[in-house]
Backbone as JSON Lines, residues from 0, in Angstrom:
{"i":0,"aa":"M","n":[-38.21,92.56,-151.08],"ca":[-37.88,92.33,-149.47],"c":[-38.38,91.0,-149.43]}
{"i":1,"aa":"Q","n":[-37.54,90.28,-148.52],"ca":[-37.89,88.94,-148.41],"c":[-38.6,88.71,-147.19]}
{"i":2,"aa":"A","n":[-39.35,87.64,-147.49],"ca":[-40.61,86.9,-146.41],"c":[-39.5,85.79,-145.58]}
{"i":3,"aa":"L","n":[-38.74,86.2,-144.48],"ca":[-37.63,85.21,-143.72],"c":[-38.27,85.01,-142.7]}
{"i":4,"aa":"D","n":[-38.28,83.53,-142.39],"ca":[-38.94,83.01,-141.1],"c":[-37.78,82.43,-140.34]}
{"i":5,"aa":"R","n":[-37.06,83.09,-139.43],"ca":[-36.06,82.4,-138.6],"c":[-36.52,80.95,-137.98]}
{"i":6,"aa":"T","n":[-35.55,80.07,-137.86],"ca":[-35.83,78.9,-137.32],"c":[-35.99,78.88,-135.83]}
{"i":7,"aa":"Q","n":[-35.16,79.98,-135.32],"ca":[-35.75,80.08,-133.74],"c":[-36.07,81.78,-133.56]}
{"i":8,"aa":"P","n":[-36.62,81.66,-132.81],"ca":[-37.17,83.28,-132.48],"c":[-36.26,84.07,-131.92]}
{"i":9,"aa":"L","n":[-36.3,85.64,-132.27],"ca":[-35.01,86.01,-131.95],"c":[-35.03,86.36,-130.22]}
{"i":10,"aa":"L","n":[-34.07,86.72,-129.81],"ca":[-33.95,86.89,-128.18],"c":[-34.14,88.19,-127.92]}
{"i":11,"aa":"P","n":[-34.91,88.66,-126.94],"ca":[-35.04,90.1,-126.35],"c":[-33.58,90.28,-126.31]}
{"i":12,"aa":"I","n":[-33.59,92.13,-126.66],"ca":[-32.18,92.6,-126.17],"c":[-32.73,92.96,-124.6]}
{"i":13,"aa":"T","n":[-31.65,93.02,-124.09],"ca":[-31.61,93.4,-122.46],"c":[-30.24,94.2,-122.26]}
{"i":14,"aa":"F","n":[-30.21,94.56,-120.75],"ca":[-28.85,95.35,-120.64],"c":[-27.48,94.66,-120.61]}
{"i":15,"aa":"E","n":[-27.62,93.51,-120.32],"ca":[-26.42,92.59,-120.31],"c":[-26.43,91.9,-121.88]}
{"i":16,"aa":"A","n":[-27.09,91.86,-122.77],"ca":[-27.03,90.92,-123.98],"c":[-27.38,91.87,-124.82]}
{"i":17,"aa":"T","n":[-26.69,91.67,-126.46],"ca":[-27.23,92.22,-127.2],"c":[-28.14,91.22,-128.24]}
{"i":18,"aa":"E","n":[-28.8,91.35,-129.0],"ca":[-29.75,91.03,-129.78],"c":[-28.86,89.28,-130.41]}
{"i":19,"aa":"Q","n":[-29.86,88.77,-130.64],"ca":[-29.03,87.46,-130.65],"c":[-30.14,86.81,-131.72]}
{"i":20,"aa":"R","n":[-29.5,86.0,-132.7],"ca":[-30.43,85.42,-133.87],"c":[-30.01,84.38,-134.61]}
{"i":21,"aa":"T","n":[-30.64,83.36,-135.21],"ca":[-30.03,82.5,-135.88],"c":[-29.75,82.39,-137.02]}
{"i":22,"aa":"H","n":[-28.41,82.05,-137.52],"ca":[-28.15,82.41,-138.77],"c":[-28.91,81.71,-139.89]}
{"i":23,"aa":"D","n":[-29.45,80.69,-139.61],"ca":[-30.32,80.16,-140.32],"c":[-31.72,80.54,-140.61]}
{"i":24,"aa":"Y","n":[-32.53,80.38,-141.94],"ca":[-33.62,80.95,-142.01],"c":[-34.2,80.42,-143.11]}
{"i":25,"aa":"V","n":[-35.55,80.37,-143.31],"ca":[-36.48,79.87,-144.31],"c":[-37.03,80.99,-145.08]}
{"i":26,"aa":"R","n":[-36.76,80.91,-146.6],"ca":[-37.11,82.32,-147.33],"c":[-38.56,81.82,-147.96]}
{"i":27,"aa":"H","n":[-39.75,82.37,-147.84],"ca":[-40.68,82.33,-148.0],"c":[-41.14,83.15,-149.2]}
{"i":28,"aa":"G","n":[-40.33,83.71,-150.12],"ca":[-40.64,84.7,-151.27],"c":[-40.56,85.84,-150.95]}
{"i":29,"aa":"I","n":[-40.39,86.93,-152.07],"ca":[-40.22,88.22,-152.3],"c":[-41.38,88.91,-152.29]}
{"i":30,"aa":"T","n":[-41.52,90.54,-151.97],"ca":[-42.21,91.44,-152.39],"c":[-41.53,92.79,-153.14]}
{"i":31,"aa":"N","n":[-41.95,93.39,-153.58],"ca":[-41.49,94.59,-154.35],"c":[-42.54,95.9,-154.0]}
{"i":32,"aa":"L","n":[-41.63,96.72,-153.1],"ca":[-42.73,97.91,-152.45],"c":[-42.19,99.22,-153.8]}
{"i":33,"aa":"F","n":[-43.28,99.86,-154.24],"ca":[-43.07,100.86,-154.83],"c":[-43.45,101.85,-153.97]}
{"i":34,"aa":"A","n":[-42.88,103.33,-154.05],"ca":[-43.56,104.0,-153.24],"c":[-43.47,105.42,-153.61]}
{"i":35,"aa":"A","n":[-44.49,106.4,-153.28],"ca":[-44.68,108.06,-153.9],"c":[-44.81,108.78,-152.61]}
{"i":36,"aa":"L","n":[-43.8,109.79,-152.79],"ca":[-43.86,110.85,-151.78],"c":[-44.53,112.23,-152.07]}
{"i":37,"aa":"N","n":[-45.35,112.65,-151.43],"ca":[-46.08,113.83,-152.02],"c":[-45.26,114.94,-151.23]}
{"i":38,"aa":"V","n":[-44.28,115.62,-151.94],"ca":[-43.47,116.46,-150.39],"c":[-44.12,117.73,-150.22]}
{"i":39,"aa":"G","n":[-45.55,117.93,-150.78],"ca":[-46.0,119.02,-150.11],"c":[-46.87,118.86,-149.25]}
{"i":40,"aa":"T","n":[-47.57,117.5,-148.93],"ca":[-48.04,116.98,-147.78],"c":[-47.4,115.93,-146.8]}
{"i":41,"aa":"G","n":[-46.16,115.37,-147.35],"ca":[-45.65,114.08,-146.87],"c":[-46.15,113.06,-146.58]}
{"i":42,"aa":"E","n":[-47.24,112.85,-147.34],"ca":[-48.1,111.84,-147.57],"c":[-47.33,110.79,-148.64]}
{"i":43,"aa":"V","n":[-47.31,109.19,-148.04],"ca":[-46.44,108.65,-148.6],"c":[-47.78,107.45,-149.29]}
{"i":44,"aa":"L","n":[-47.82,107.11,-150.66],"ca":[-48.26,106.14,-151.13],"c":[-47.38,104.79,-151.36]}
{"i":45,"aa":"G","n":[-47.88,103.77,-150.88],"ca":[-46.64,102.24,-151.01],"c":[-47.8,101.48,-151.65]}
{"i":46,"aa":"E","n":[-47.35,100.65,-152.31],"ca":[-47.85,99.39,-152.77],"c":[-46.88,98.35,-153.18]}
{"i":47,"aa":"C","n":[-47.33,97.07,-152.64],"ca":[-46.46,95.88,-152.95],"c":[-46.59,95.24,-154.15]}
{"i":48,"aa":"T","n":[-46.02,94.58,-154.95],"ca":[-46.08,93.81,-156.22],"c":[-45.67,92.44,-156.11]}
{"i":49,"aa":"P","n":[-46.03,91.39,-156.59],"ca":[-45.14,90.32,-156.8],"c":[-43.88,90.51,-157.84]}
{"i":50,"aa":"A","n":[-43.65,91.51,-158.68],"ca":[-42.6,91.69,-159.39],"c":[-42.18,92.88,-159.63]}
{"i":51,"aa":"R","n":[-40.92,93.39,-159.96],"ca":[-40.86,95.15,-160.22],"c":[-40.66,94.76,-161.63]}
{"i":52,"aa":"D","n":[-41.62,95.1,-162.35],"ca":[-41.36,95.07,-164.05],"c":[-42.17,96.32,-164.38]}
{"i":53,"aa":"G","n":[-42.15,96.68,-165.52],"ca":[-42.57,97.95,-166.47],"c":[-44.11,98.23,-166.17]}
{"i":54,"aa":"A","n":[-44.97,96.98,-166.33],"ca":[-46.34,96.81,-166.05],"c":[-46.65,97.01,-164.68]}
{"i":55,"aa":"Y","n":[-46.0,96.53,-163.82],"ca":[-46.26,97.09,-162.22],"c":[-46.26,98.29,-162.05]}
{"i":56,"aa":"F","n":[-44.91,98.95,-162.57],"ca":[-44.54,100.03,-161.93],"c":[-45.61,101.19,-162.84]}
{"i":57,"aa":"L","n":[-46.13,100.89,-164.05],"ca":[-47.05,101.99,-164.8],"c":[-48.04,101.9,-163.82]}
{"i":58,"aa":"A","n":[-48.54,100.66,-163.47],"ca":[-50.02,100.62,-162.56],"c":[-49.75,101.71,-161.47]}
{"i":59,"aa":"F","n":[-48.67,100.88,-160.75],"ca":[-48.56,102.25,-159.98],"c":[-48.67,103.85,-159.91]}
{"i":60,"aa":"L","n":[-47.69,104.09,-161.02],"ca":[-47.6,105.48,-161.23],"c":[-49.0,106.32,-161.76]}
{"i":61,"aa":"K","n":[-49.9,105.24,-162.49],"ca":[-51.46,105.73,-162.57],"c":[-51.86,106.19,-161.55]}
{"i":62,"aa":"K","n":[-51.76,105.1,-160.5],"ca":[-52.57,105.42,-158.99],"c":[-51.78,106.6,-158.53]}
{"i":63,"aa":"A","n":[-50.5,106.92,-158.54],"ca":[-50.12,107.85,-158.23],"c":[-50.44,108.97,-158.45]}
{"i":64,"aa":"V","n":[-50.22,109.23,-159.65],"ca":[-50.74,110.73,-160.36],"c":[-52.21,110.92,-160.57]}
{"i":65,"aa":"K","n":[-53.08,109.8,-160.45],"ca":[-54.54,109.99,-160.64],"c":[-54.98,111.26,-159.7]}
{"i":66,"aa":"P","n":[-54.61,111.34,-158.37],"ca":[-55.39,112.4,-157.5],"c":[-55.04,114.06,-158.08]}
{"i":67,"aa":"H","n":[-53.83,113.67,-158.55],"ca":[-53.35,115.35,-159.12],"c":[-53.54,115.38,-160.57]}
{"i":68,"aa":"Q","n":[-54.6,115.31,-161.5],"ca":[-55.33,115.12,-162.66],"c":[-55.37,116.49,-162.76]}
{"i":69,"aa":"G","n":[-54.72,116.99,-164.12],"ca":[-54.96,118.38,-164.48],"c":[-53.73,119.1,-163.89]}
{"i":70,"aa":"K","n":[-52.95,118.59,-162.81],"ca":[-51.83,119.39,-162.65],"c":[-50.71,119.07,-162.91]}
{"i":71,"aa":"D","n":[-49.73,119.78,-163.03],"ca":[-48.38,119.37,-163.0],"c":[-47.69,118.75,-162.23]}
{"i":72,"aa":"V","n":[-46.97,117.49,-162.91],"ca":[-46.51,116.32,-161.84],"c":[-45.04,116.18,-162.08]}
{"i":73,"aa":"H","n":[-44.48,116.32,-160.85],"ca":[-43.17,116.14,-161.35],"c":[-42.57,114.99,-160.37]}
{"i":74,"aa":"V","n":[-41.94,113.99,-161.19],"ca":[-41.77,112.43,-160.6],"c":[-39.91,112.33,-160.63]}
{"i":75,"aa":"V","n":[-39.54,112.42,-159.53],"ca":[-38.26,111.89,-159.29],"c":[-37.8,110.61,-159.15]}
{"i":76,"aa":"L","n":[-37.05,109.75,-160.07],"ca":[-37.01,108.56,-159.65],"c":[-35.24,108.28,-159.71]}
{"i":77,"aa":"D","n":[-35.06,107.16,-159.5],"ca":[-33.71,106.68,-159.38],"c":[-33.49,106.11,-160.79]}
{"i":78,"aa":"N","n":[-32.64,105.53,-161.46],"ca":[-32.46,104.92,-162.86],"c":[-32.55,103.52,-163.25]}
{"i":79,"aa":"L","n":[-33.74,102.94,-162.25],"ca":[-33.83,101.62,-162.25],"c":[-34.69,101.43,-164.06]}
{"i":80,"aa":"S","n":[-33.99,100.55,-164.53],"ca":[-34.58,100.23,-165.65],"c":[-36.17,99.68,-165.8]}
{"i":81,"aa":"T","n":[-37.11,99.88,-165.16],"ca":[-38.38,99.62,-164.87],"c":[-38.8,101.02,-164.95]}
{"i":82,"aa":"H","n":[-38.37,101.75,-165.07],"ca":[-38.84,103.18,-165.16],"c":[-38.54,103.65,-166.57]}
{"i":83,"aa":"T","n":[-38.14,102.81,-167.63],"ca":[-37.72,103.71,-168.68],"c":[-38.36,102.6,-169.62]}
{"i":84,"aa":"T","n":[-39.37,101.22,-169.44],"ca":[-39.78,100.6,-170.72],"c":[-40.45,101.22,-171.66]}
{"i":85,"aa":"P","n":[-40.61,100.59,-172.99],"ca":[-41.04,101.09,-174.04],"c":[-42.55,101.62,-173.57]}
{"i":86,"aa":"E","n":[-43.67,100.92,-172.61],"ca":[-44.94,101.16,-172.1],"c":[-44.82,102.3,-171.3]}
{"i":87,"aa":"V","n":[-44.02,102.66,-170.29],"ca":[-43.85,103.44,-169.35],"c":[-43.72,104.86,-170.1]}
{"i":88,"aa":"M","n":[-42.74,104.75,-171.24],"ca":[-42.46,105.78,-172.0],"c":[-43.62,106.49,-172.89]}
{"i":89,"aa":"A","n":[-44.43,105.14,-173.42],"ca":[-45.57,105.99,-174.27],"c":[-46.72,106.24,-173.34]}
{"i":90,"aa":"W","n":[-46.91,105.98,-172.37],"ca":[-47.7,106.56,-171.16],"c":[-47.24,107.84,-171.01]}
{"i":91,"aa":"L","n":[-46.09,108.14,-170.51],"ca":[-45.35,109.28,-170.6],"c":[-45.32,110.52,-171.56]}
{"i":92,"aa":"E","n":[-45.28,110.03,-172.98],"ca":[-45.69,110.93,-173.92],"c":[-47.13,111.12,-174.17]}
{"i":93,"aa":"A","n":[-48.24,110.41,-173.47],"ca":[-49.29,110.44,-173.55],"c":[-49.91,111.35,-172.75]}
{"i":94,"aa":"N","n":[-48.83,111.61,-171.32],"ca":[-49.44,112.55,-169.96],"c":[-48.44,113.53,-170.25]}
{"i":95,"aa":"P","n":[-48.24,114.53,-171.26],"ca":[-47.49,115.42,-171.05],"c":[-47.44,116.38,-169.87]}
{"i":96,"aa":"R","n":[-48.09,116.39,-168.72],"ca":[-48.12,117.07,-167.77],"c":[-47.51,116.53,-166.83]}
{"i":97,"aa":"V","n":[-47.0,114.98,-167.05],"ca":[-46.35,114.57,-165.84],"c":[-44.76,114.09,-166.48]}
{"i":98,"aa":"R","n":[-43.77,114.56,-165.63],"ca":[-42.36,114.83,-165.82],"c":[-41.57,113.7,-165.38]}
{"i":99,"aa":"F","n":[-40.8,113.42,-165.9],"ca":[-39.63,112.41,-165.15],"c":[-38.17,112.89,-164.69]}
{"i":100,"aa":"H","n":[-37.81,112.9,-163.62],"ca":[-36.65,113.59,-163.55],"c":[-35.45,112.67,-162.62]}
{"i":101,"aa":"F","n":[-34.83,111.82,-163.41],"ca":[-33.75,110.86,-162.95],"c":[-32.45,111.46,-161.83]}
{"i":102,"aa":"T","n":[-32.3,110.71,-160.84],"ca":[-31.06,111.33,-160.08],"c":[-30.16,110.79,-160.87]}
{"i":103,"aa":"P","n":[-28.81,111.36,-160.59],"ca":[-27.62,110.85,-161.49],"c":[-27.16,109.61,-161.13]}
{"i":104,"aa":"K","n":[-26.54,109.14,-161.7],"ca":[-26.08,107.62,-161.36],"c":[-25.15,107.49,-160.3]}
{"i":105,"aa":"G","n":[-25.61,106.36,-159.74],"ca":[-24.74,106.47,-158.34],"c":[-24.61,107.39,-157.32]}
{"i":106,"aa":"S","n":[-25.73,108.38,-157.32],"ca":[-25.98,109.13,-155.87],"c":[-27.47,108.65,-155.19]}
{"i":107,"aa":"S","n":[-27.25,109.23,-154.22],"ca":[-28.37,108.81,-153.14],"c":[-29.8,109.17,-153.81]}
{"i":108,"aa":"W","n":[-30.71,108.31,-153.51],"ca":[-32.07,108.71,-154.1],"c":[-32.74,109.64,-153.3]}
{"i":109,"aa":"I","n":[-33.78,110.48,-153.44],"ca":[-34.15,111.38,-152.46],"c":[-34.0,111.01,-151.11]}
{"i":110,"aa":"N","n":[-33.62,111.81,-150.37],"ca":[-33.53,111.74,-148.89],"c":[-34.34,111.22,-147.86]}
{"i":111,"aa":"Q","n":[-35.52,111.85,-148.15],"ca":[-36.86,111.82,-147.43],"c":[-37.71,110.54,-147.61]}
{"i":112,"aa":"I","n":[-37.57,109.87,-148.8],"ca":[-38.07,108.65,-149.06],"c":[-36.95,107.64,-148.62]}
{"i":113,"aa":"E","n":[-35.81,107.99,-149.02],"ca":[-34.78,106.69,-148.37],"c":[-35.42,106.93,-146.65]}
{"i":114,"aa":"T","n":[-35.62,107.92,-145.92],"ca":[-35.7,107.88,-144.69],"c":[-37.07,107.25,-143.99]}
{"i":115,"aa":"W","n":[-38.17,107.33,-145.08],"ca":[-39.2,106.49,-145.07],"c":[-39.16,104.98,-145.17]}
{"i":116,"aa":"F","n":[-37.94,104.72,-146.14],"ca":[-37.93,103.12,-146.44],"c":[-37.22,102.52,-145.13]}
{"i":117,"aa":"G","n":[-35.94,103.53,-144.15],"ca":[-35.36,103.13,-143.3],"c":[-35.93,103.02,-142.01]}
{"i":118,"aa":"I","n":[-37.16,103.84,-142.1],"ca":[-38.29,103.61,-140.87],"c":[-38.75,102.03,-140.83]}
{"i":119,"aa":"I","n":[-39.35,102.03,-142.03],"ca":[-40.07,100.68,-142.03],"c":[-39.07,99.53,-141.85]}
{"i":120,"aa":"T","n":[-37.89,99.63,-142.3],"ca":[-36.86,98.27,-142.48],"c":[-36.36,98.43,-140.69]}
{"i":121,"aa":"R","n":[-36.12,99.37,-139.78],"ca":[-35.97,99.54,-138.65],"c":[-37.09,98.87,-137.58]}
{"i":122,"aa":"Q","n":[-38.31,99.36,-138.21],"ca":[-39.75,99.43,-137.34],"c":[-40.24,98.22,-137.63]}
{"i":123,"aa":"S","n":[-40.22,97.66,-138.9],"ca":[-41.32,96.62,-139.06],"c":[-40.39,95.42,-139.49]}
{"i":124,"aa":"I","n":[-39.58,95.44,-140.4],"ca":[-38.67,94.17,-141.31],"c":[-37.58,93.35,-140.64]}
{"i":125,"aa":"R","n":[-36.61,94.44,-139.85],"ca":[-35.45,93.98,-139.61],"c":[-35.31,92.69,-138.31]}
{"i":126,"aa":"R","n":[-36.33,92.79,-137.57],"ca":[-36.64,91.91,-136.41],"c":[-37.64,90.94,-136.7]}
{"i":127,"aa":"G","n":[-38.26,91.2,-137.7],"ca":[-39.63,90.24,-138.23],"c":[-39.15,88.92,-138.45]}
{"i":128,"aa":"T","n":[-40.45,88.21,-138.3],"ca":[-39.97,86.69,-138.83],"c":[-41.56,86.74,-139.56]}
{"i":129,"aa":"F","n":[-41.56,86.27,-140.99],"ca":[-42.46,86.23,-141.93],"c":[-42.68,84.69,-142.34]}
{"i":130,"aa":"S","n":[-44.1,84.07,-141.97],"ca":[-44.05,82.73,-142.62],"c":[-44.6,83.05,-143.99]}
{"i":131,"aa":"S","n":[-45.15,83.64,-144.61],"ca":[-45.1,84.08,-146.19],"c":[-45.12,85.42,-146.32]}
{"i":132,"aa":"V","n":[-45.08,85.74,-147.68],"ca":[-45.22,87.06,-148.36],"c":[-46.28,88.06,-148.18]}
{"i":133,"aa":"K","n":[-47.51,87.21,-147.84],"ca":[-48.76,87.6,-147.27],"c":[-48.59,88.36,-145.83]}
{"i":134,"aa":"V","n":[-47.97,87.92,-145.28],"ca":[-47.65,88.32,-143.81],"c":[-46.83,89.32,-143.55]}
{"i":135,"aa":"L","n":[-45.71,89.46,-144.66],"ca":[-44.67,90.61,-144.77],"c":[-45.08,91.6,-145.13]}
{"i":136,"aa":"I","n":[-46.38,91.62,-146.4],"ca":[-47.03,92.95,-146.88],"c":[-48.03,93.49,-145.73]}
{"i":137,"aa":"A","n":[-48.46,92.52,-144.92],"ca":[-49.36,93.05,-143.98],"c":[-48.59,93.85,-142.94]}
{"i":138,"aa":"Q","n":[-47.47,93.22,-142.56],"ca":[-46.63,94.04,-141.85],"c":[-46.14,95.21,-142.21]}
{"i":139,"aa":"I","n":[-45.91,95.4,-143.39],"ca":[-45.78,96.65,-144.5],"c":[-46.68,97.74,-144.04]}
{"i":140,"aa":"R","n":[-47.91,97.1,-144.39],"ca":[-48.94,98.4,-144.36],"c":[-49.54,98.69,-142.98]}
{"i":141,"aa":"D","n":[-49.18,97.65,-142.03],"ca":[-49.44,98.22,-140.57],"c":[-48.37,99.58,-140.16]}
């Protein structure tokens, strides 16, 4: 996600006019959001990272799996190369109770988590103005 700062504030939506915004903006950087949905409880664990690589994904995976230690954990993933780095695969081999299931290439990811990402986008990000990545992450957390 990009921390975009519009050069002019968004004009409010009214009955007479649709939303209006300038075409130009300043980009203050990006953040990457890893998220895990516990389908049993509906709880979502999310974490923003400065990069989308195997090391950050593995650190997030360990946090997501830790509360379920001693239980079988099934993780449904898309086909991002970050999910199959050598470090991730070595950790997966050392943790046989954790199993990865990959969605077919070209298919939609889990609809529930896509819905959650859509809510974040509509309610927090789309109309937002962010002067830094730190401000963007704070808005996502809120």
